[in-house]
Amino acid sequence: MTASAFSLSLTVPDAGFAIEKGTPVAGGARELEGLQHSCCDHCKSWVFTRFPAMMGEYVNVRSTLLDEIDDIAPFMETCTAEALGWARTPAVHRYEGFPQADEFHTLMAEYAER
């Protein structure tokens, strides 16, 4: 969906996330039940993802939407089983797929302590 070696998102608590303008539309991968990729209705760019069955009450927001991202280094990589051999980040945690749903709270707490 990104046409890149990287798909950068920032995971935030759902309670701290709000859409300030416009109404997103469904887009992207839909093969997993409950996976909700949301896109800008105007340009169809991928904006955020909700997947409650796996992520609980968290939302993945596309990092490119943020005004200031220089101080936000990757903390976790997912889907590394599909990664290009040369595509590496300084992430502390790596998963061939995704972390288990019960790991998200621990990962968020660890990230918050940084």
C-alpha positions as a printed NumPy array, in Angstrom:
array([[  0.   ,   0.   ,   0.   ],
       [  2.926,   2.381,   0.42 ],
       [  5.019,   1.629,  -2.687],
       [  8.073,   1.769,  -0.439],
       [ 10.352,  -0.494,   1.565],
       [  8.964,   1.16 ,   4.69 ],
       [  5.497,   1.763,   6.084],
       [  5.972,   4.162,   8.978],
       [  3.208,   4.67 ,  11.518],
       [  2.953,   6.101,  14.991],
       [  0.842,   4.052,  17.414],
       [ -1.286,   6.225,  19.689],
       [ -4.076,   5.505,  22.181],
       [ -7.467,   5.75 ,  20.477],
       [ -8.619,   8.167,  23.186],
       [ -5.898,  10.624,  22.115],
       [ -6.742,  10.473,  18.413],
       [ -9.199,  12.722,  16.61 ],
       [ -9.988,  13.527,  13.006],
       [ -9.999,  17.305,  12.776],
       [-11.162,  17.758,   9.206],
       [-12.94 ,  15.646,   6.606],
       [-14.36 ,  12.156,   6.713],
       [-12.042,   9.228,   5.97 ],
       [-13.021,   6.448,   3.577],
       [-12.187,   2.739,   3.684],
       [ -9.157,   1.688,   1.705],
       [ -6.186,  -0.629,   1.552],
       [ -5.989,  -4.256,   2.566],
       [ -9.28 ,  -5.732,   3.694],
       [ -8.496,  -9.437,   3.935],
       [ -8.367,  -9.498,   7.745],
       [-11.713,  -9.167,   9.471],
       [-11.779,  -6.072,  11.655],
       [ -8.809,  -4.398,   9.933],
       [ -9.76 ,  -0.817,   9.088],
       [ -7.406,   1.116,   6.818],
       [ -8.725,   4.666,   6.509],
       [ -7.833,   7.005,   3.677],
       [ -8.292,  10.657,   2.794],
       [-11.481,  10.968,   0.747],
       [ -9.897,  13.64 ,  -1.457],
       [ -6.546,  12.072,  -2.439],
       [ -7.082,   8.471,  -1.219],
       [ -3.788,   8.523,   0.725],
       [ -3.557,   6.066,   3.602],
       [ -4.065,   8.073,   6.812],
       [ -4.554,   5.682,   9.746],
       [ -5.401,   2.101,  10.701],
       [ -7.512,   0.545,  13.414],
       [ -7.359,  -3.185,  14.16 ],
       [ -9.013,  -3.701,  17.565],
       [ -8.65 ,  -7.501,  17.537],
       [ -4.87 ,  -7.182,  17.457],
       [ -4.064,  -3.677,  18.691],
       [ -6.82 ,  -3.122,  21.205],
       [ -7.552,   0.549,  21.801],
       [ -4.696,   1.892,  19.668],
       [ -4.582,   3.574,  16.274],
       [ -1.676,   3.533,  13.806],
       [ -1.341,   7.03 ,  12.346],
       [  0.804,   7.506,   9.25 ],
       [  3.97 ,   9.308,  10.394],
       [  4.044,  11.461,   7.27 ],
       [  0.973,  13.324,   8.546],
       [  2.893,  14.816,  11.458],
       [  4.527,  18.224,  11.197],
       [  7.567,  17.288,  13.288],
       [  8.883,  13.726,  13.105],
       [ 12.653,  14.143,  13.3  ],
       [ 12.769,  13.068,  16.959],
       [ 10.576,   9.999,  16.449],
       [ 12.895,   7.118,  15.569],
       [ 11.387,   3.693,  14.81 ],
       [ 10.813,   1.691,  17.996],
       [  9.227,  -1.453,  16.552],
       [  9.31 ,  -3.18 ,  13.164],
       [  6.593,  -5.561,  12.043],
       [  6.278,  -7.934,   9.101],
       [ 10.056,  -8.361,   8.876],
       [  9.521, -11.757,   7.234],
       [  8.496,  -9.767,   4.141],
       [ 11.191,  -7.076,   4.437],
       [ 13.749,  -6.329,   1.774],
       [ 17.171,  -7.568,   2.887],
       [ 18.71 ,  -4.086,   2.855],
       [ 15.793,  -2.299,   4.557],
       [ 16.823,  -1.775,   8.184],
       [ 15.801,   0.684,  10.883],
       [ 17.185,   1.312,  14.385],
       [ 14.035,  -0.256,  15.898],
       [ 14.444,  -1.862,  19.323],
       [ 11.845,  -4.588,  18.669],
       [ 11.332,  -6.67 ,  15.517],
       [  8.549,  -9.093,  14.669],
       [  8.273, -11.399,  11.673],
       [  4.545, -10.693,  11.783],
       [  2.896,  -8.631,  14.504],
       [  3.216,  -8.669,  18.298],
       [  0.483, -10.435,  20.243],
       [ -2.415,  -8.201,  21.314],
       [ -1.407,  -8.453,  24.98 ],
       [  2.09 ,  -7.129,  24.156],
       [  0.9  ,  -3.701,  22.978],
       [  0.433,  -2.28 ,  26.497],
       [  3.933,  -3.423,  27.488],
       [  5.454,  -1.998,  24.307],
       [  3.643,   1.32 ,  24.775],
       [  4.806,   1.549,  28.4  ],
       [  8.396,   0.821,  27.361],
       [  8.242,   3.459,  24.638],
       [  6.775,   6.022,  27.057],
       [  9.775,   5.571,  29.369],
       [ 12.215,   6.654,  26.641]])
